[in-house]
Amino acid sequence: MIEARNVSKWYGRFQVLRDCSVSIARGEVIVVCGPSGSGKSTLIKCMNGLEPFQQGEIAVDGISVGDKRTNLPRLRSRIGMVFQSFELYPHMTALDNICLAPEKVLKRSRAEAEAKAMGLLDRVGLADHARKHPAQLSGGQQQRVAIARALAMDPIAMLFDEPTSALDPEMINEVLDVMVALAREGMTMVVVTHEMGFARKVARRVVFMDEGQIVEDAPTEQFFTNPGSDRAQLFLSKILHH
Amino acid sequence: MSYNWNWGVLVSEPYLGWLISGTQWTLAIACLAWIMAFTLGSLIGIARTTPIGPLRWLGTAYVELFRNIPLLVQMFLWFFVFPEVLPRDWGRWVKRDLPMPEFTTAVLCLGFYTASRVAEQVRSGLNAVPKGLLAAGQAGGLTLPQIYRYILLPLGFRIIVPSLTSDFLAVFKNSSLALTIGVMELTAQSRQIENYTFQGFEAFTAATVIYCVITAIVVVIMTRVEARLRVPGLLGRQQGAL
Ligand SMILES: Nc1ncnc2c1ncn2[C@@H]1O[C@H](COP(=O)(O)OP(=O)(O)OP(=O)(O)O)[C@@H](O)[C@H]1O
Ligand SMILES: [Mg+2]
């Protein structure tokens, strides 16, 4: 479904991604982790063309992301993305946040978009909050609206960039629960997170990055019990002891 | 030396009529110039934020040119110099057939000048919209024009309503410069009353009061606009920080 081959990216002379290769099959859930600044966000932003890259290739459902002829808005409309800081449109209600892209990009009617949005809000437990603006919702609620917004486009895959790290601890689970349910329904997911409980529950593989490199790409159990590299071991000992 | 106060002059004909007519010209110049400045300035402000190099460059050139030449000089340039540098036929048309030449020139001059100020406000408003929202729009599959239409412009304009109010007020004050090319607007009429009656204090007091009333009306209108655009839950936090 998502295939990255030897992707390298530079910011000026600084190399953010070094020869990254990773492949995510349909229905697969993978977790990406690694120290701050290791290039995790950059890698998943390359997957939907939010960030350009200079070398290598990424294909999503057979369509090349780096190809200049690719219609990027169209490609992106098929991939959902959830951000660390939610990024809900502050001047729109939760409902309008969810309906915007389906109406304007997929040209669904307002009624159709709204019916679908209400269904999704119900699914993330926020049916009563449809008419609220983002500033009137808690962080956990905002992030669930953001997930509903991404799902409204019927994506073929979902990208999550640290979806819970801006949340107060008591709100983390309400978001993770939605993500676990999504994973169990067979959604293809790439999740940047340090929530190792989530990884253990639903991830098929864990990808560990450091200094722009994919240092390790291992089945989840193996990653936790017997990581192949010292750097991954060190990273695990740090975050698991917290 | 004693001054003969005579407030009665203000309500006697023809002086009352002069004040009324002056007020009408002031309102006409300022409102038309503002409509022009708002439209043109918004387009130029948008141009300066697009990823399209030549558009940005043109926008910058416009703003620097019109903002840095004193308005009074611009008024003279448009009225006396501009028709001379046009191709001969056009110049002759401007000098002979342009309807209400002084008035039209004043509106255009003030409109072009104020557009450069509006453009700067619009640019800063658009730049103040958090970059994450742009990414969210892109990730949803919206095209750049759609992102401007539904996300950047609604938020950017909300941010700059207060500073646009002061530009709107400035148009009324600046419209008094139209007297230098012979438009009989409010300030010119007051001066004329002084010339005819030697009651300069009364005439200019009346002008001052009328300018203040106009200002108050504009402030009330803009406060209404601001209230109507207010985003629920963002009260008080909105300024700049969104
Ligand atoms: N626009 C940019 N210009 C220059 N350098 C950048 C830019 N964006 C990111 N970087 C650098 O690229 C590196 C990787 O950034 P990235 O955000 O991908 O890391 P990350 O693994 O997601 O980190 P975190 O866990 O803190 O989110 C960092 O060193 C960062 O400083
Ligand atoms: Mg990151």
JSON list of N, CA, C and O in Angstrom, two decimals, chain A residues 76-121:
[
{"chain": "A", "resi": 76, "resn": "ARG", "atom": "N", "xyz": [-3.53, 13.06, -1.81]},
{"chain": "A", "resi": 76, "resn": "ARG", "atom": "CA", "xyz": [-3.68, 13.32, -0.37]},
{"chain": "A", "resi": 76, "resn": "ARG", "atom": "C", "xyz": [-5.11, 13.09, 0.09]},
{"chain": "A", "resi": 76, "resn": "ARG", "atom": "O", "xyz": [-5.35, 12.72, 1.23]},
{"chain": "A", "resi": 77, "resn": "SER", "atom": "N", "xyz": [-6.06, 13.34, -0.81]},
{"chain": "A", "resi": 77, "resn": "SER", "atom": "CA", "xyz": [-7.46, 13.18, -0.41]},
{"chain": "A", "resi": 77, "resn": "SER", "atom": "C", "xyz": [-7.76, 11.71, -0.10]},
{"chain": "A", "resi": 77, "resn": "SER", "atom": "O", "xyz": [-8.77, 11.41, 0.53]},
{"chain": "A", "resi": 78, "resn": "ARG", "atom": "N", "xyz": [-6.87, 10.82, -0.51]},
{"chain": "A", "resi": 78, "resn": "ARG", "atom": "CA", "xyz": [-7.11, 9.39, -0.26]},
{"chain": "A", "resi": 78, "resn": "ARG", "atom": "C", "xyz": [-6.36, 8.88, 0.97]},
{"chain": "A", "resi": 78, "resn": "ARG", "atom": "O", "xyz": [-6.49, 7.73, 1.35]},
{"chain": "A", "resi": 79, "resn": "ILE", "atom": "N", "xyz": [-5.52, 9.77, 1.57]},
{"chain": "A", "resi": 79, "resn": "ILE", "atom": "CA", "xyz": [-4.75, 9.37, 2.74]},
{"chain": "A", "resi": 79, "resn": "ILE", "atom": "C", "xyz": [-5.14, 10.29, 3.89]},
{"chain": "A", "resi": 79, "resn": "ILE", "atom": "O", "xyz": [-5.06, 11.51, 3.77]},
{"chain": "A", "resi": 80, "resn": "GLY", "atom": "N", "xyz": [-5.57, 9.73, 4.99]},
{"chain": "A", "resi": 80, "resn": "GLY", "atom": "CA", "xyz": [-5.91, 10.56, 6.14]},
{"chain": "A", "resi": 80, "resn": "GLY", "atom": "C", "xyz": [-4.67, 10.93, 6.93]},
{"chain": "A", "resi": 80, "resn": "GLY", "atom": "O", "xyz": [-3.71, 10.17, 6.98]},
{"chain": "A", "resi": 81, "resn": "MET", "atom": "N", "xyz": [-4.68, 12.14, 7.53]},
{"chain": "A", "resi": 81, "resn": "MET", "atom": "CA", "xyz": [-3.53, 12.49, 8.38]},
{"chain": "A", "resi": 81, "resn": "MET", "atom": "C", "xyz": [-4.02, 13.14, 9.66]},
{"chain": "A", "resi": 81, "resn": "MET", "atom": "O", "xyz": [-4.91, 13.99, 9.64]},
{"chain": "A", "resi": 82, "resn": "VAL", "atom": "N", "xyz": [-3.41, 12.75, 10.76]},
{"chain": "A", "resi": 82, "resn": "VAL", "atom": "CA", "xyz": [-3.75, 13.30, 12.07]},
{"chain": "A", "resi": 82, "resn": "VAL", "atom": "C", "xyz": [-2.49, 13.88, 12.68]},
{"chain": "A", "resi": 82, "resn": "VAL", "atom": "O", "xyz": [-1.44, 13.23, 12.67]},
{"chain": "A", "resi": 83, "resn": "PHE", "atom": "N", "xyz": [-2.59, 15.12, 13.16]},
{"chain": "A", "resi": 83, "resn": "PHE", "atom": "CA", "xyz": [-1.40, 15.85, 13.62]},
{"chain": "A", "resi": 83, "resn": "PHE", "atom": "C", "xyz": [-1.32, 15.89, 15.14]},
{"chain": "A", "resi": 83, "resn": "PHE", "atom": "O", "xyz": [-2.32, 15.78, 15.84]},
{"chain": "A", "resi": 84, "resn": "GLN", "atom": "N", "xyz": [-0.10, 16.13, 15.59]},
{"chain": "A", "resi": 84, "resn": "GLN", "atom": "CA", "xyz": [0.15, 16.23, 17.02]},
{"chain": "A", "resi": 84, "resn": "GLN", "atom": "C", "xyz": [-0.73, 17.32, 17.65]},
{"chain": "A", "resi": 84, "resn": "GLN", "atom": "O", "xyz": [-1.32, 17.12, 18.70]},
{"chain": "A", "resi": 85, "resn": "SER", "atom": "N", "xyz": [-0.83, 18.48, 17.00]},
{"chain": "A", "resi": 85, "resn": "SER", "atom": "CA", "xyz": [-1.60, 19.57, 17.60]},
{"chain": "A", "resi": 85, "resn": "SER", "atom": "C", "xyz": [-2.96, 19.75, 16.93]},
{"chain": "A", "resi": 85, "resn": "SER", "atom": "O", "xyz": [-3.45, 20.88, 16.79]},
{"chain": "A", "resi": 86, "resn": "PHE", "atom": "N", "xyz": [-3.54, 18.67, 16.51]},
{"chain": "A", "resi": 86, "resn": "PHE", "atom": "CA", "xyz": [-4.93, 18.58, 16.01]},
{"chain": "A", "resi": 86, "resn": "PHE", "atom": "C", "xyz": [-5.16, 19.33, 14.70]},
{"chain": "A", "resi": 86, "resn": "PHE", "atom": "O", "xyz": [-5.67, 18.78, 13.75]},
{"chain": "A", "resi": 87, "resn": "GLU", "atom": "N", "xyz": [-4.82, 20.63, 14.71]},
{"chain": "A", "resi": 87, "resn": "GLU", "atom": "CA", "xyz": [-4.98, 21.46, 13.51]},
{"chain": "A", "resi": 87, "resn": "GLU", "atom": "C", "xyz": [-6.42, 21.49, 12.99]},
{"chain": "A", "resi": 87, "resn": "GLU", "atom": "O", "xyz": [-6.67, 21.44, 11.79]},
{"chain": "A", "resi": 88, "resn": "LEU", "atom": "N", "xyz": [-7.37, 21.57, 13.91]},
{"chain": "A", "resi": 88, "resn": "LEU", "atom": "CA", "xyz": [-8.75, 21.79, 13.48]},
{"chain": "A", "resi": 88, "resn": "LEU", "atom": "C", "xyz": [-8.87, 23.24, 13.04]},
{"chain": "A", "resi": 88, "resn": "LEU", "atom": "O", "xyz": [-8.20, 24.12, 13.58]},
{"chain": "A", "resi": 89, "resn": "TYR", "atom": "N", "xyz": [-9.76, 23.50, 12.06]},
{"chain": "A", "resi": 89, "resn": "TYR", "atom": "CA", "xyz": [-9.98, 24.87, 11.61]},
{"chain": "A", "resi": 89, "resn": "TYR", "atom": "C", "xyz": [-10.77, 25.61, 12.69]},
{"chain": "A", "resi": 89, "resn": "TYR", "atom": "O", "xyz": [-11.92, 25.27, 12.96]},
{"chain": "A", "resi": 90, "resn": "PRO", "atom": "N", "xyz": [-10.16, 26.63, 13.33]},
{"chain": "A", "resi": 90, "resn": "PRO", "atom": "CA", "xyz": [-10.77, 27.19, 14.54]},
{"chain": "A", "resi": 90, "resn": "PRO", "atom": "C", "xyz": [-12.07, 27.95, 14.28]},
{"chain": "A", "resi": 90, "resn": "PRO", "atom": "O", "xyz": [-12.87, 28.12, 15.19]},
{"chain": "A", "resi": 91, "resn": "HIS", "atom": "N", "xyz": [-12.28, 28.40, 13.02]},
{"chain": "A", "resi": 91, "resn": "HIS", "atom": "CA", "xyz": [-13.48, 29.19, 12.75]},
{"chain": "A", "resi": 91, "resn": "HIS", "atom": "C", "xyz": [-14.67, 28.33, 12.33]},
{"chain": "A", "resi": 91, "resn": "HIS", "atom": "O", "xyz": [-15.72, 28.86, 12.00]},
{"chain": "A", "resi": 92, "resn": "MET", "atom": "N", "xyz": [-14.50, 27.02, 12.35]},
{"chain": "A", "resi": 92, "resn": "MET", "atom": "CA", "xyz": [-15.60, 26.14, 11.94]},
{"chain": "A", "resi": 92, "resn": "MET", "atom": "C", "xyz": [-16.00, 25.23, 13.10]},
{"chain": "A", "resi": 92, "resn": "MET", "atom": "O", "xyz": [-15.16, 24.86, 13.92]},
{"chain": "A", "resi": 93, "resn": "THR", "atom": "N", "xyz": [-17.28, 24.84, 13.10]},
{"chain": "A", "resi": 93, "resn": "THR", "atom": "CA", "xyz": [-17.73, 23.87, 14.10]},
{"chain": "A", "resi": 93, "resn": "THR", "atom": "C", "xyz": [-17.07, 22.52, 13.80]},
{"chain": "A", "resi": 93, "resn": "THR", "atom": "O", "xyz": [-16.52, 22.30, 12.72]},
{"chain": "A", "resi": 94, "resn": "ALA", "atom": "N", "xyz": [-17.19, 21.61, 14.78]},
{"chain": "A", "resi": 94, "resn": "ALA", "atom": "CA", "xyz": [-16.67, 20.26, 14.59]},
{"chain": "A", "resi": 94, "resn": "ALA", "atom": "C", "xyz": [-17.26, 19.66, 13.32]},
{"chain": "A", "resi": 94, "resn": "ALA", "atom": "O", "xyz": [-16.55, 19.09, 12.48]},
{"chain": "A", "resi": 95, "resn": "LEU", "atom": "N", "xyz": [-18.56, 19.84, 13.17]},
{"chain": "A", "resi": 95, "resn": "LEU", "atom": "CA", "xyz": [-19.26, 19.28, 12.00]},
{"chain": "A", "resi": 95, "resn": "LEU", "atom": "C", "xyz": [-18.70, 19.86, 10.70]},
{"chain": "A", "resi": 95, "resn": "LEU", "atom": "O", "xyz": [-18.41, 19.13, 9.75]},
{"chain": "A", "resi": 96, "resn": "ASP", "atom": "N", "xyz": [-18.52, 21.18, 10.66]},
{"chain": "A", "resi": 96, "resn": "ASP", "atom": "CA", "xyz": [-18.02, 21.82, 9.44]},
{"chain": "A", "resi": 96, "resn": "ASP", "atom": "C", "xyz": [-16.57, 21.42, 9.16]},
{"chain": "A", "resi": 96, "resn": "ASP", "atom": "O", "xyz": [-16.17, 21.29, 7.99]},
{"chain": "A", "resi": 97, "resn": "ASN", "atom": "N", "xyz": [-15.78, 21.23, 10.21]},
{"chain": "A", "resi": 97, "resn": "ASN", "atom": "CA", "xyz": [-14.42, 20.74, 10.02]},
{"chain": "A", "resi": 97, "resn": "ASN", "atom": "C", "xyz": [-14.44, 19.41, 9.26]},
{"chain": "A", "resi": 97, "resn": "ASN", "atom": "O", "xyz": [-13.63, 19.20, 8.36]},
{"chain": "A", "resi": 98, "resn": "ILE", "atom": "N", "xyz": [-15.38, 18.55, 9.64]},
{"chain": "A", "resi": 98, "resn": "ILE", "atom": "CA", "xyz": [-15.43, 17.22, 9.04]},
{"chain": "A", "resi": 98, "resn": "ILE", "atom": "C", "xyz": [-15.99, 17.28, 7.62]},
{"chain": "A", "resi": 98, "resn": "ILE", "atom": "O", "xyz": [-15.56, 16.55, 6.74]},
{"chain": "A", "resi": 99, "resn": "CYS", "atom": "N", "xyz": [-16.95, 18.18, 7.40]},
{"chain": "A", "resi": 99, "resn": "CYS", "atom": "CA", "xyz": [-17.64, 18.22, 6.09]},
{"chain": "A", "resi": 99, "resn": "CYS", "atom": "C", "xyz": [-16.84, 18.94, 5.01]},
{"chain": "A", "resi": 99, "resn": "CYS", "atom": "O", "xyz": [-17.10, 18.74, 3.82]},
{"chain": "A", "resi": 100, "resn": "LEU", "atom": "N", "xyz": [-15.88, 19.81, 5.39]},
{"chain": "A", "resi": 100, "resn": "LEU", "atom": "CA", "xyz": [-15.24, 20.67, 4.40]},
{"chain": "A", "resi": 100, "resn": "LEU", "atom": "C", "xyz": [-14.66, 19.90, 3.21]},
{"chain": "A", "resi": 100, "resn": "LEU", "atom": "O", "xyz": [-15.05, 20.11, 2.06]},
{"chain": "A", "resi": 101, "resn": "ALA", "atom": "N", "xyz": [-13.73, 18.99, 3.49]},
{"chain": "A", "resi": 101, "resn": "ALA", "atom": "CA", "xyz": [-13.06, 18.29, 2.38]},
{"chain": "A", "resi": 101, "resn": "ALA", "atom": "C", "xyz": [-14.02, 17.37, 1.60]},
{"chain": "A", "resi": 101, "resn": "ALA", "atom": "O", "xyz": [-14.00, 17.37, 0.37]},
{"chain": "A", "resi": 102, "resn": "PRO", "atom": "N", "xyz": [-14.88, 16.61, 2.27]},
{"chain": "A", "resi": 102, "resn": "PRO", "atom": "CA", "xyz": [-15.82, 15.80, 1.49]},
{"chain": "A", "resi": 102, "resn": "PRO", "atom": "C", "xyz": [-16.67, 16.64, 0.54]},
{"chain": "A", "resi": 102, "resn": "PRO", "atom": "O", "xyz": [-16.92, 16.24, -0.59]},
{"chain": "A", "resi": 103, "resn": "GLU", "atom": "N", "xyz": [-17.09, 17.83, 1.00]},
{"chain": "A", "resi": 103, "resn": "GLU", "atom": "CA", "xyz": [-17.91, 18.67, 0.12]},
{"chain": "A", "resi": 103, "resn": "GLU", "atom": "C", "xyz": [-17.10, 19.28, -1.01]},
{"chain": "A", "resi": 103, "resn": "GLU", "atom": "O", "xyz": [-17.49, 19.28, -2.16]},
{"chain": "A", "resi": 104, "resn": "LYS", "atom": "N", "xyz": [-15.94, 19.86, -0.65]},
{"chain": "A", "resi": 104, "resn": "LYS", "atom": "CA", "xyz": [-15.19, 20.63, -1.64]},
{"chain": "A", "resi": 104, "resn": "LYS", "atom": "C", "xyz": [-14.32, 19.75, -2.52]},
{"chain": "A", "resi": 104, "resn": "LYS", "atom": "O", "xyz": [-14.07, 20.08, -3.67]},
{"chain": "A", "resi": 105, "resn": "VAL", "atom": "N", "xyz": [-13.81, 18.65, -1.97]},
{"chain": "A", "resi": 105, "resn": "VAL", "atom": "CA", "xyz": [-12.90, 17.80, -2.75]},
{"chain": "A", "resi": 105, "resn": "VAL", "atom": "C", "xyz": [-13.66, 16.64, -3.41]},
{"chain": "A", "resi": 105, "resn": "VAL", "atom": "O", "xyz": [-13.53, 16.41, -4.60]},
{"chain": "A", "resi": 106, "resn": "LEU", "atom": "N", "xyz": [-14.47, 15.95, -2.64]},
{"chain": "A", "resi": 106, "resn": "LEU", "atom": "CA", "xyz": [-15.20, 14.80, -3.18]},
{"chain": "A", "resi": 106, "resn": "LEU", "atom": "C", "xyz": [-16.53, 15.21, -3.79]},
{"chain": "A", "resi": 106, "resn": "LEU", "atom": "O", "xyz": [-17.23, 14.37, -4.37]},
{"chain": "A", "resi": 107, "resn": "LYS", "atom": "N", "xyz": [-16.89, 16.50, -3.65]},
{"chain": "A", "resi": 107, "resn": "LYS", "atom": "CA", "xyz": [-18.13, 17.04, -4.21]},
{"chain": "A", "resi": 107, "resn": "LYS", "atom": "C", "xyz": [-19.37, 16.31, -3.71]},
{"chain": "A", "resi": 107, "resn": "LYS", "atom": "O", "xyz": [-20.34, 16.12, -4.45]},
{"chain": "A", "resi": 108, "resn": "ARG", "atom": "N", "xyz": [-19.32, 15.87, -2.46]},
{"chain": "A", "resi": 108, "resn": "ARG", "atom": "CA", "xyz": [-20.53, 15.29, -1.88]},
{"chain": "A", "resi": 108, "resn": "ARG", "atom": "C", "xyz": [-21.51, 16.41, -1.56]},
{"chain": "A", "resi": 108, "resn": "ARG", "atom": "O", "xyz": [-21.09, 17.54, -1.30]},
{"chain": "A", "resi": 109, "resn": "SER", "atom": "N", "xyz": [-22.78, 16.09, -1.53]},
{"chain": "A", "resi": 109, "resn": "SER", "atom": "CA", "xyz": [-23.77, 17.10, -1.16]},
{"chain": "A", "resi": 109, "resn": "SER", "atom": "C", "xyz": [-23.63, 17.39, 0.33]},
{"chain": "A", "resi": 109, "resn": "SER", "atom": "O", "xyz": [-23.09, 16.58, 1.09]},
{"chain": "A", "resi": 110, "resn": "ARG", "atom": "N", "xyz": [-24.15, 18.56, 0.73]},
{"chain": "A", "resi": 110, "resn": "ARG", "atom": "CA", "xyz": [-24.07, 18.92, 2.14]},
{"chain": "A", "resi": 110, "resn": "ARG", "atom": "C", "xyz": [-24.77, 17.85, 3.00]},
{"chain": "A", "resi": 110, "resn": "ARG", "atom": "O", "xyz": [-24.26, 17.44, 4.03]},
{"chain": "A", "resi": 111, "resn": "ALA", "atom": "N", "xyz": [-25.93, 17.42, 2.55]},
{"chain": "A", "resi": 111, "resn": "ALA", "atom": "CA", "xyz": [-26.70, 16.46, 3.33]},
{"chain": "A", "resi": 111, "resn": "ALA", "atom": "C", "xyz": [-25.93, 15.15, 3.50]},
{"chain": "A", "resi": 111, "resn": "ALA", "atom": "O", "xyz": [-25.84, 14.60, 4.60]},
{"chain": "A", "resi": 112, "resn": "GLU", "atom": "N", "xyz": [-25.34, 14.72, 2.41]},
{"chain": "A", "resi": 112, "resn": "GLU", "atom": "CA", "xyz": [-24.60, 13.46, 2.44]},
{"chain": "A", "resi": 112, "resn": "GLU", "atom": "C", "xyz": [-23.39, 13.60, 3.37]},
{"chain": "A", "resi": 112, "resn": "GLU", "atom": "O", "xyz": [-23.12, 12.74, 4.22]},
{"chain": "A", "resi": 113, "resn": "ALA", "atom": "N", "xyz": [-22.63, 14.72, 3.20]},
{"chain": "A", "resi": 113, "resn": "ALA", "atom": "CA", "xyz": [-21.44, 14.95, 4.01]},
{"chain": "A", "resi": 113, "resn": "ALA", "atom": "C", "xyz": [-21.82, 15.02, 5.48]},
{"chain": "A", "resi": 113, "resn": "ALA", "atom": "O", "xyz": [-21.14, 14.48, 6.36]},
{"chain": "A", "resi": 114, "resn": "GLU", "atom": "N", "xyz": [-22.94, 15.69, 5.76]},
{"chain": "A", "resi": 114, "resn": "GLU", "atom": "CA", "xyz": [-23.34, 15.88, 7.15]},
{"chain": "A", "resi": 114, "resn": "GLU", "atom": "C", "xyz": [-23.78, 14.56, 7.78]},
{"chain": "A", "resi": 114, "resn": "GLU", "atom": "O", "xyz": [-23.43, 14.27, 8.93]},
{"chain": "A", "resi": 115, "resn": "ALA", "atom": "N", "xyz": [-24.51, 13.76, 7.02]},
{"chain": "A", "resi": 115, "resn": "ALA", "atom": "CA", "xyz": [-24.96, 12.48, 7.55]},
{"chain": "A", "resi": 115, "resn": "ALA", "atom": "C", "xyz": [-23.74, 11.62, 7.90]},
{"chain": "A", "resi": 115, "resn": "ALA", "atom": "O", "xyz": [-23.66, 11.01, 8.97]},
{"chain": "A", "resi": 116, "resn": "LYS", "atom": "N", "xyz": [-22.77, 11.61, 7.00]},
{"chain": "A", "resi": 116, "resn": "LYS", "atom": "CA", "xyz": [-21.56, 10.81, 7.23]},
{"chain": "A", "resi": 116, "resn": "LYS", "atom": "C", "xyz": [-20.79, 11.36, 8.44]},
{"chain": "A", "resi": 116, "resn": "LYS", "atom": "O", "xyz": [-20.32, 10.61, 9.29]},
{"chain": "A", "resi": 117, "resn": "ALA", "atom": "N", "xyz": [-20.68, 12.69, 8.52]},
{"chain": "A", "resi": 117, "resn": "ALA", "atom": "CA", "xyz": [-19.96, 13.32, 9.63]},
{"chain": "A", "resi": 117, "resn": "ALA", "atom": "C", "xyz": [-20.62, 12.99, 10.96]},
{"chain": "A", "resi": 117, "resn": "ALA", "atom": "O", "xyz": [-19.93, 12.69, 11.94]},
{"chain": "A", "resi": 118, "resn": "MET", "atom": "N", "xyz": [-21.95, 13.04, 11.00]},
{"chain": "A", "resi": 118, "resn": "MET", "atom": "CA", "xyz": [-22.63, 12.73, 12.25]},
{"chain": "A", "resi": 118, "resn": "MET", "atom": "C", "xyz": [-22.37, 11.29, 12.66]},
{"chain": "A", "resi": 118, "resn": "MET", "atom": "O", "xyz": [-22.17, 10.99, 13.84]},
{"chain": "A", "resi": 119, "resn": "GLY", "atom": "N", "xyz": [-22.36, 10.39, 11.68]},
{"chain": "A", "resi": 119, "resn": "GLY", "atom": "CA", "xyz": [-22.06, 9.00, 11.96]},
{"chain": "A", "resi": 119, "resn": "GLY", "atom": "C", "xyz": [-20.66, 8.85, 12.56]},
{"chain": "A", "resi": 119, "resn": "GLY", "atom": "O", "xyz": [-20.46, 8.13, 13.55]},
{"chain": "A", "resi": 120, "resn": "LEU", "atom": "N", "xyz": [-19.71, 9.56, 12.00]},
{"chain": "A", "resi": 120, "resn": "LEU", "atom": "CA", "xyz": [-18.33, 9.47, 12.48]},
{"chain": "A", "resi": 120, "resn": "LEU", "atom": "C", "xyz": [-18.19, 10.10, 13.86]},
{"chain": "A", "resi": 120, "resn": "LEU", "atom": "O", "xyz": [-17.48, 9.59, 14.73]},
{"chain": "A", "resi": 121, "resn": "LEU", "atom": "N", "xyz": [-18.87, 11.23, 14.08]},
{"chain": "A", "resi": 121, "resn": "LEU", "atom": "CA", "xyz": [-18.82, 11.87, 15.40]},
{"chain": "A", "resi": 121, "resn": "LEU", "atom": "C", "xyz": [-19.39, 10.93, 16.45]},
{"chain": "A", "resi": 121, "resn": "LEU", "atom": "O", "xyz": [-18.88, 10.82, 17.57]}
]
